[in-house]
Coordinates of C-alpha atoms and ligand atoms in Angstrom, one line a residue:
X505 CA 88.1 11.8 -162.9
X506 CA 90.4 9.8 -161.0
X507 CA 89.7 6.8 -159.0
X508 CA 87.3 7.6 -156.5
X509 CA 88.7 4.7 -153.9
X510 CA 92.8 6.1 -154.2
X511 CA 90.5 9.8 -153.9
X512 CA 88.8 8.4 -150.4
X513 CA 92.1 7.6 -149.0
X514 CA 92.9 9.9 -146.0
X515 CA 96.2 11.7 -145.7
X516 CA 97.6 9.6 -143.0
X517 CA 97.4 10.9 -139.0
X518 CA 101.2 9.9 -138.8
X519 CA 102.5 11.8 -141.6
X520 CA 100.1 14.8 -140.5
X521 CA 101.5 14.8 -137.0
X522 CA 105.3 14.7 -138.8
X523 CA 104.6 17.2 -140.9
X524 CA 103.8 19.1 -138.3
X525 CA 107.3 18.1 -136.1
X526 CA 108.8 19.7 -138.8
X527 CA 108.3 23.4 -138.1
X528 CA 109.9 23.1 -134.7
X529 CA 113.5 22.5 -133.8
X530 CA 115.0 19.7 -131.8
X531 CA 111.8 17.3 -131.5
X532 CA 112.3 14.3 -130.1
X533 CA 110.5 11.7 -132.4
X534 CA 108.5 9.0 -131.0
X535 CA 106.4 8.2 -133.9
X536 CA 108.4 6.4 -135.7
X537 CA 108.0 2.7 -136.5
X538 CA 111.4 1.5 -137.2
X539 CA 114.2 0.3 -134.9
X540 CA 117.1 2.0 -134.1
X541 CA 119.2 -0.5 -133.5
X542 CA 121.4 -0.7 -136.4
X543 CA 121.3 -3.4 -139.1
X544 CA 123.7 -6.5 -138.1
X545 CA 126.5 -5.7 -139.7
X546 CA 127.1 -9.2 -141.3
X547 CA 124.1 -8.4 -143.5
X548 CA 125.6 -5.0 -144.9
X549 CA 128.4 -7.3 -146.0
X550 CA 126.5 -9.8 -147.9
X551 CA 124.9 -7.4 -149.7
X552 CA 128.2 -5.5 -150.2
X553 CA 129.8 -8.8 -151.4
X554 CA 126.8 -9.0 -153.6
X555 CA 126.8 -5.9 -155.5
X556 CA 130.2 -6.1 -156.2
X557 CA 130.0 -9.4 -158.5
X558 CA 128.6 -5.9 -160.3
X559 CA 125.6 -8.4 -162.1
X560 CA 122.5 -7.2 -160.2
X561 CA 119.9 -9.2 -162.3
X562 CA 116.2 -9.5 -161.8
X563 CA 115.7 -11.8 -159.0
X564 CA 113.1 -14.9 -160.0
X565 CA 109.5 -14.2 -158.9
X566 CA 109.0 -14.8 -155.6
X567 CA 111.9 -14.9 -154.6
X568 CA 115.0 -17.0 -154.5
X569 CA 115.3 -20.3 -153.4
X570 CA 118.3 -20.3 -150.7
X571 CA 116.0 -17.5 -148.8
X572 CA 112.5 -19.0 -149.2
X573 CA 114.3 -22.4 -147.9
X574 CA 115.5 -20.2 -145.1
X575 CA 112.2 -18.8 -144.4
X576 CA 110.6 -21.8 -144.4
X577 CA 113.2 -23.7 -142.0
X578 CA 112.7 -20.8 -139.4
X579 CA 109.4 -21.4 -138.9
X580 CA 109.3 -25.0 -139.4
X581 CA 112.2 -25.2 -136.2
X582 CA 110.9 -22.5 -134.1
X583 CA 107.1 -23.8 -134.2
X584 CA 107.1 -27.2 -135.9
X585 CA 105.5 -26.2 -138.8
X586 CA 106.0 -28.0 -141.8
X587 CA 106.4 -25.5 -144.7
X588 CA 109.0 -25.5 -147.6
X589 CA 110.3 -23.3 -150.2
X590 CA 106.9 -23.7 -152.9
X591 CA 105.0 -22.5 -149.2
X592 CA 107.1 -19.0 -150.0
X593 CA 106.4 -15.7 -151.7
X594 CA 109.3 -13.2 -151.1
X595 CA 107.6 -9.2 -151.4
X596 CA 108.8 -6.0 -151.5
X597 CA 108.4 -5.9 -147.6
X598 CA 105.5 -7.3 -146.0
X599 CA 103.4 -4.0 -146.9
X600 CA 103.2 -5.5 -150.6
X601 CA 102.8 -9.2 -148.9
X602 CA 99.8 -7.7 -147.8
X603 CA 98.6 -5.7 -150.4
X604 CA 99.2 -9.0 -153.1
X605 CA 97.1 -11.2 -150.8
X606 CA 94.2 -8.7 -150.6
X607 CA 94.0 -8.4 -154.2
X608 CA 94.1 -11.7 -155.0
X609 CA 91.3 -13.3 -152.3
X610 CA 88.6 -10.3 -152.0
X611 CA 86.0 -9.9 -154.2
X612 CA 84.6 -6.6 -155.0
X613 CA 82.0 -6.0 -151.7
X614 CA 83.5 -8.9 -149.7
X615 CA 84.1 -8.0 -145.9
X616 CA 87.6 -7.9 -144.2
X617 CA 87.3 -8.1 -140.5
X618 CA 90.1 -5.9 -138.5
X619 CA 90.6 -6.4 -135.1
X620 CA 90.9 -2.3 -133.7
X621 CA 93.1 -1.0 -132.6
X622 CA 94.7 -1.5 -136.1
X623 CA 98.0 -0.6 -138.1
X624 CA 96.6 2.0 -140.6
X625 CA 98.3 0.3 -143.5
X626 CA 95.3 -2.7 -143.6
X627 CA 92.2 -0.1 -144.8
X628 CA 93.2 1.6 -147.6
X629 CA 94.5 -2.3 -148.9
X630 CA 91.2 -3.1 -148.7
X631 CA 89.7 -0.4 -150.0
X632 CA 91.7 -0.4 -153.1
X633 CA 90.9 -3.8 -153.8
X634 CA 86.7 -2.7 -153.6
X635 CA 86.4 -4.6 -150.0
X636 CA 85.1 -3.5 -146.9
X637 CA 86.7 -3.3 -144.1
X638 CA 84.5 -4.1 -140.8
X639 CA 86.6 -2.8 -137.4
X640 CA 86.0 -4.9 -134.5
X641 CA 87.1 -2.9 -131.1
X642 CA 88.8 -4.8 -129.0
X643 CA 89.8 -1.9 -126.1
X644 CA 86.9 -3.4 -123.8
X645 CA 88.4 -7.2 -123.9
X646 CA 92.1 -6.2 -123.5
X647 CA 93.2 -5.7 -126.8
X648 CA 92.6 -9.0 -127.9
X649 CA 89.9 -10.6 -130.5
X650 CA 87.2 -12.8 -129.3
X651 CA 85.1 -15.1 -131.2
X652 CA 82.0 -13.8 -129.8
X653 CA 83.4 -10.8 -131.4
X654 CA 83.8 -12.8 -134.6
X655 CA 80.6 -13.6 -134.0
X656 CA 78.5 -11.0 -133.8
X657 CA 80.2 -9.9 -137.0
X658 CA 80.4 -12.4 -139.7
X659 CA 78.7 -12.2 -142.3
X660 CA 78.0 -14.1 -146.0
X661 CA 80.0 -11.4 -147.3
X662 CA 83.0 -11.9 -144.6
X663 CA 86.2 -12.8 -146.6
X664 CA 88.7 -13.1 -144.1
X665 CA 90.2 -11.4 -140.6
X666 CA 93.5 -9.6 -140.4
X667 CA 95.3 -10.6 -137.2
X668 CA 98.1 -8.7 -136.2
X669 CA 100.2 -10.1 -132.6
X670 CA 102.0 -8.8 -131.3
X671 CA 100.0 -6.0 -132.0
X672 CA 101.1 -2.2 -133.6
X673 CA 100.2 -0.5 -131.6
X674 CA 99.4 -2.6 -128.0
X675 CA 102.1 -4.9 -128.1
X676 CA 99.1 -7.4 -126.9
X677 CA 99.5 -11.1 -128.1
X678 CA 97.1 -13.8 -127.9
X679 CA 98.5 -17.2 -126.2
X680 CA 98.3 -20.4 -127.6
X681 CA 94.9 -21.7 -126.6
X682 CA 93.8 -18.2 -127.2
X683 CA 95.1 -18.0 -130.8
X684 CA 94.0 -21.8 -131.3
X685 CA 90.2 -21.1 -130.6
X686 CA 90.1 -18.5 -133.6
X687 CA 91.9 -20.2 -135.8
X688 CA 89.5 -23.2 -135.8
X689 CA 86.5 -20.8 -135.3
X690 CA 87.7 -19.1 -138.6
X691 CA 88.2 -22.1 -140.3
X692 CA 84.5 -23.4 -139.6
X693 CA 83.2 -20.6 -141.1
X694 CA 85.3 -20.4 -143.4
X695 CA 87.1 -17.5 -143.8
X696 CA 90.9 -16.8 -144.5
X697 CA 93.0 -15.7 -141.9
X698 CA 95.9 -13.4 -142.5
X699 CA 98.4 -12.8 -139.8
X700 CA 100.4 -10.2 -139.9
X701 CA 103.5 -11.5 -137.7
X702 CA 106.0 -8.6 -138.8
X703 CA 107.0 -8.5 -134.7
X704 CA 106.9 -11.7 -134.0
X705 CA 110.6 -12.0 -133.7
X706 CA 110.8 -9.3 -131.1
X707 CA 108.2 -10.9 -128.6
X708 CA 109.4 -10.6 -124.9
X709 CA 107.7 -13.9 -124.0
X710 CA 106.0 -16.5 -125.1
X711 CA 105.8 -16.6 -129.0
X712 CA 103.0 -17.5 -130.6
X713 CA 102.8 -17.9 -134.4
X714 CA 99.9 -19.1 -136.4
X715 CA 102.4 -21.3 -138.8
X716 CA 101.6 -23.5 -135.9
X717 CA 98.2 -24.5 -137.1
X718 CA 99.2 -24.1 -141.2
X719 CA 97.0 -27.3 -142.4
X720 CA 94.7 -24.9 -144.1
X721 CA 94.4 -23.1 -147.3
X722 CA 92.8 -20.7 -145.6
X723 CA 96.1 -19.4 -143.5
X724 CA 98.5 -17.1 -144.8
X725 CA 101.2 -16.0 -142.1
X726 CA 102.6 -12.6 -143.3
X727 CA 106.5 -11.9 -142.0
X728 CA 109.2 -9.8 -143.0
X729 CA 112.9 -8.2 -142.1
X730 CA 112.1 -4.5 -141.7
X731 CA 111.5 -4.5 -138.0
X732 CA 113.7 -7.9 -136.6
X733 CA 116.6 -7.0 -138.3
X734 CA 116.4 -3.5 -138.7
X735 CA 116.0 -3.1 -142.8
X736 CA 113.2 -1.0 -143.0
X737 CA 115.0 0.7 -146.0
X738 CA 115.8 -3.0 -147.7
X739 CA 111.6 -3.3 -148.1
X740 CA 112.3 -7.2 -147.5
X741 CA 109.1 -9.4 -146.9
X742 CA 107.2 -12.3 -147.3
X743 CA 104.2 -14.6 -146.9
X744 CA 103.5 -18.0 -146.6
X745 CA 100.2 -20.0 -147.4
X746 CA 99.5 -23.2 -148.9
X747 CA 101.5 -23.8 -152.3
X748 CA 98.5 -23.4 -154.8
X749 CA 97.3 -20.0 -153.0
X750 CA 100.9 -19.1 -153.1
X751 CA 100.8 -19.3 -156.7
X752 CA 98.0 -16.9 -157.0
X753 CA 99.4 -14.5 -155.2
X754 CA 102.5 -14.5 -156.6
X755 CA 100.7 -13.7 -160.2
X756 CA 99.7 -10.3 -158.4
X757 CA 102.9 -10.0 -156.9
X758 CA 104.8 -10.2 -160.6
X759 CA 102.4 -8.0 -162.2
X760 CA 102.9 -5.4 -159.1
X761 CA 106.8 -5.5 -158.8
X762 CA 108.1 -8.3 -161.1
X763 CA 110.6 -9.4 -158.2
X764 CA 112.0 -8.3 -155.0
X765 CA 115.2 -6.9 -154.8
X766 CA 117.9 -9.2 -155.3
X767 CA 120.2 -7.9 -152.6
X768 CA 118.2 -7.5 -150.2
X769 CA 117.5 -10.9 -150.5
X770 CA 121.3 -12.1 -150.1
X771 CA 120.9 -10.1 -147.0
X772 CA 117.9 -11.7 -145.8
X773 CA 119.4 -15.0 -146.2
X774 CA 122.7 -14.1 -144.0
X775 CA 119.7 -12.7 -141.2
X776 CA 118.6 -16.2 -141.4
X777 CA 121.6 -18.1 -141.1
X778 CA 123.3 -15.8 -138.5
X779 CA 121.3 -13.6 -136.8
X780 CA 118.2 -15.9 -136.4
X781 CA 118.0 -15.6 -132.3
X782 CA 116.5 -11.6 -132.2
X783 CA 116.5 -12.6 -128.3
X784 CA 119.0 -9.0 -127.2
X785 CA 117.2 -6.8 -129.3
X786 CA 113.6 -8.0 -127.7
X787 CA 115.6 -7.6 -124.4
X788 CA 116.2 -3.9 -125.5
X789 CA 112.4 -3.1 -126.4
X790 CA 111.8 -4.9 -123.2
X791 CA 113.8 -3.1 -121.1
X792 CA 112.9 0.6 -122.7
X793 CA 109.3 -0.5 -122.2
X794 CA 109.3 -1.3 -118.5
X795 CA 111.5 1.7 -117.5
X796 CA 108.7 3.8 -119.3
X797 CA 105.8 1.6 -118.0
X798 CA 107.0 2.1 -114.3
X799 CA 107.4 5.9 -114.9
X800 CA 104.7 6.8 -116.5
X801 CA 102.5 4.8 -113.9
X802 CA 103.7 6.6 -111.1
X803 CA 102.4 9.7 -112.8
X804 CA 98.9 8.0 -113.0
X805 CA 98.9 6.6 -116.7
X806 CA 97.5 3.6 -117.6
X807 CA 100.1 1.2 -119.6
X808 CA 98.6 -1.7 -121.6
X809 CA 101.3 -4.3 -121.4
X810 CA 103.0 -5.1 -124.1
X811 CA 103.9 -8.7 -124.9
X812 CA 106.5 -7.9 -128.0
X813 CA 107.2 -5.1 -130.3
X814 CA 108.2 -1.9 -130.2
X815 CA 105.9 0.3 -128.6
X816 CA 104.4 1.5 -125.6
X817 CA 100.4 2.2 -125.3
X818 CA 99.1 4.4 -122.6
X819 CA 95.9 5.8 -122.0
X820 CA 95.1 9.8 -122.6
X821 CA 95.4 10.6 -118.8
X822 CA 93.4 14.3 -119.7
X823 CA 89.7 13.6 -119.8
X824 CA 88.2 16.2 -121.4
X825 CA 90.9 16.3 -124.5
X826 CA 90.8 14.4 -127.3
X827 CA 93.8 12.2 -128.2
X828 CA 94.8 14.4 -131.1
X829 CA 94.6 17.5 -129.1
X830 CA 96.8 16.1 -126.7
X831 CA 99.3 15.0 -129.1
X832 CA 99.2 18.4 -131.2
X833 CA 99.6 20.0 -128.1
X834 CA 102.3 17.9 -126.2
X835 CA 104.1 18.4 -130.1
X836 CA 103.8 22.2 -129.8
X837 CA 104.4 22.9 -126.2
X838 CA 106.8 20.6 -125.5
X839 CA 108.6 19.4 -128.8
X840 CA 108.0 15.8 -128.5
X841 CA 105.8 13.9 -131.2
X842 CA 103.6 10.8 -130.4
X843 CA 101.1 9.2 -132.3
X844 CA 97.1 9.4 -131.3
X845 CA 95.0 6.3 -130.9
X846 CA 92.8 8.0 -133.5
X847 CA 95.2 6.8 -136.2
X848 CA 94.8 3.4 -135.1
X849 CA 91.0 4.2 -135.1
X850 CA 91.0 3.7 -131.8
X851 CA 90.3 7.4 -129.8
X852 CA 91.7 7.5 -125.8
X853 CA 95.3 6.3 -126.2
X854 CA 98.6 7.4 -127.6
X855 CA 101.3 5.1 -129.0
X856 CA 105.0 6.0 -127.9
X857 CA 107.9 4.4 -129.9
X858 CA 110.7 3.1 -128.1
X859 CA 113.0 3.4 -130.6
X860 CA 115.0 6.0 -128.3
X861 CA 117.8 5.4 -126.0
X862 CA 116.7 5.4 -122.1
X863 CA 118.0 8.9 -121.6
X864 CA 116.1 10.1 -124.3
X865 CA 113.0 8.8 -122.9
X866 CA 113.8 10.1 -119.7
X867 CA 113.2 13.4 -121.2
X868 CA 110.1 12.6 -122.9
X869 CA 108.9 11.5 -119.4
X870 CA 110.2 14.8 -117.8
X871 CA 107.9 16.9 -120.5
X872 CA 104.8 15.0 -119.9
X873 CA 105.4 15.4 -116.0
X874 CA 105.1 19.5 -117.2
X875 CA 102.8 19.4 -119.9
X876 CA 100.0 17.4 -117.4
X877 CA 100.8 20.3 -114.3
X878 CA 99.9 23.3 -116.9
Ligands
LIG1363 N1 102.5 -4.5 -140.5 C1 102.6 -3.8 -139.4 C2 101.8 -4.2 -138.2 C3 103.5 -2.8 -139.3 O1 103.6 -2.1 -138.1 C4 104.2 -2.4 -140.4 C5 105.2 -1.3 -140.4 O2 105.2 -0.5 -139.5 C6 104.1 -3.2 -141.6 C7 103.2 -4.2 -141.6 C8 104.9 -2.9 -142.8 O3 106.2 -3.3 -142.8 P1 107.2 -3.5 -144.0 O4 108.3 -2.5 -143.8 O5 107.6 -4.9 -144.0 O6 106.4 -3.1 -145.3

């Protein structure tokens, strides 16, 4: 018998609603999470000049030094934090940042709070590492966690709470007194407080970043290239804590994947020193999201606004059909593919990606305008 928690893990909504893209022609994809801006070309280069010293060794665990110095020194201008390179742990993107710091704080039946509506990444993490994930909707209190919320659902067994702003799949971020009220709250009680910050470069206004408040061992800010720089396919992350947690975690992180990729880390270090400002690709995401926002609000569809990121969130504008139905529907009527709120456990909206030109999306509005007449 195999392990019963990898046996409980559901077959993604994502990859079922791709799978099912695949038997028509021509779809126009708007699942997918990663930009399609391409990657700064500088950053092909040093990886290019990289391989062709034609020694690709193991990298040290955790990364190398010139990028962790980087990493820390980005946050350290941009919010006056005070990390350095031993506050570093460079992952195999930030999907195995995540999954090394679950293993190494929960115990088996400890709690995770997790804010809905959530990236599906965060449950199975948990699961595998024998916690329990407790969802926390947040749809009533726009998108955003409250401590009453907290509140009314800590428990002895409460570990720690995943935050994730700007939020996949909202776009909603918390401001400053906002995000400082839960921090301290957490830290009363307790509990650890991961935030996931993987958008945090592409946030159309104010940016709000918890390595503000890092005083704590309790805080571990989880970041990575995949979405900022567009290198998805370099699986480049990283996580930043207090130095002794850090060397925890980066026990897991050995035993997992012995070290990330050495050139993508020469490329992360050229991001770092070159294309640091992500200001014109936020303007991009910006811009595709209001030209949707306004268009799809004419036609009577409730837009959450999005702070940062790469999406747009909309309410299911068809009352008596579920999310899912919608979106299987829209996919085989109309040959566009969407992802339902239901795969951010979170039934009533549908996530568009706007990783598609404007013209593009103009089509995608021009099929919903004929799907929602029929
Ligand atoms: N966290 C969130 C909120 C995401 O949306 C994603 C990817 O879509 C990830 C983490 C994983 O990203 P990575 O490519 O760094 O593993």
């Amino acid at each position: 018998m195999l392990n019963e928690n990898v046996l409980n893990i559901k077959e993604s909504l994502i990859r079922k609603i791709s799978n099912e893209s695949r038997k028509y022609e021509n779809v126009l994809n708007l699942t997918i999470g990663e930009p399609d801006l391409p990657t700064p070309i500088g950053i092909t280069q040093a990886c290019i000049e990289y391989m062709q010293k034609n020694k690709i060794n193991y990298s040290p665990t955790g990364g190398i030094v010139e990028l962790k110095e980087e990493i820390a020194t980005y946050y350290n201008e941009k919010y006056g934090s005070i990390y350095n390179e031993n506050n570093v742990l460079v992952c195999s993107g930030s999907t195995e940042a995540l999954s090394s710091t679950l293993r190494t704080i929960i115990r088996e039946g400890d709690e995770i709070l997790i804010p809905l509506p959530a990236y599906p990444g965060y449950e199975p993490l948990v699961q595998m590492s024998l916690g329990k994930s407790i969802f926390i909707d947040t749809t009533k209190k726009e998108f955003k966690i409250t401590i009453e919320d907290i509140e009314k659902n800590i428990t002895k067994k409460t570990k720690a709470i995943i935050l994730n702003y700007p939020n996949n799949p909202t776009g909603v971020c918390l401001n400053k007194l906002e995000l400082k009220k839960i921090v301290e709250y957490c830290l009363k009680k307790g509990i650890y407080i991961i935030s996931d910050e993987i958008y945090e470069a592409l946030s159309f206004s104010e940016n709000n970043s918890i390595s503000s408040y890092f005083n704590s061992n309790k805080i571990i800010l989880i970041g990575g290239f995949s979405k900022s720089h567009s290198m998805t396919g370099y699986r480049l992350g990283y996580l930043l804590g207090e130095k002794k947690l850090i060397e925890q975690i980066k026990k897991v992180s050995q035993f997992t994947i012995t070290s990330p990729n050495i050139i993508a880390q020469w490329g992360g270090v050229k991001a770092l020193k070159e294309y640091k400002n992500r200001e014109e690709m936020a303007i991009e995401y910006n811009k595709r999201f209001e030209f949707l926002k306004e268009k799809l609000e004419k036609l009577k569809i409730k837009v959450i606004k999005s702070q940062g990121g790469i999406y747009l969130y909309f309410k299911n504008p068809l009352k008596n059909k579920k999310s899912y139905d919608f979106v299987l529907e829209f996919l085989q009527e109309e040959h566009v593919a969407l992802v339902p709120g239901e795969a951010f456990k979170n039934e009533g909206y549908i996530r568009v990606s706007l990783v598609k030109s404007i013209c593009e999306l103009e089509i995608f509005v021009e099929k919903i305008k004929s799907f929602l007449k029929k």
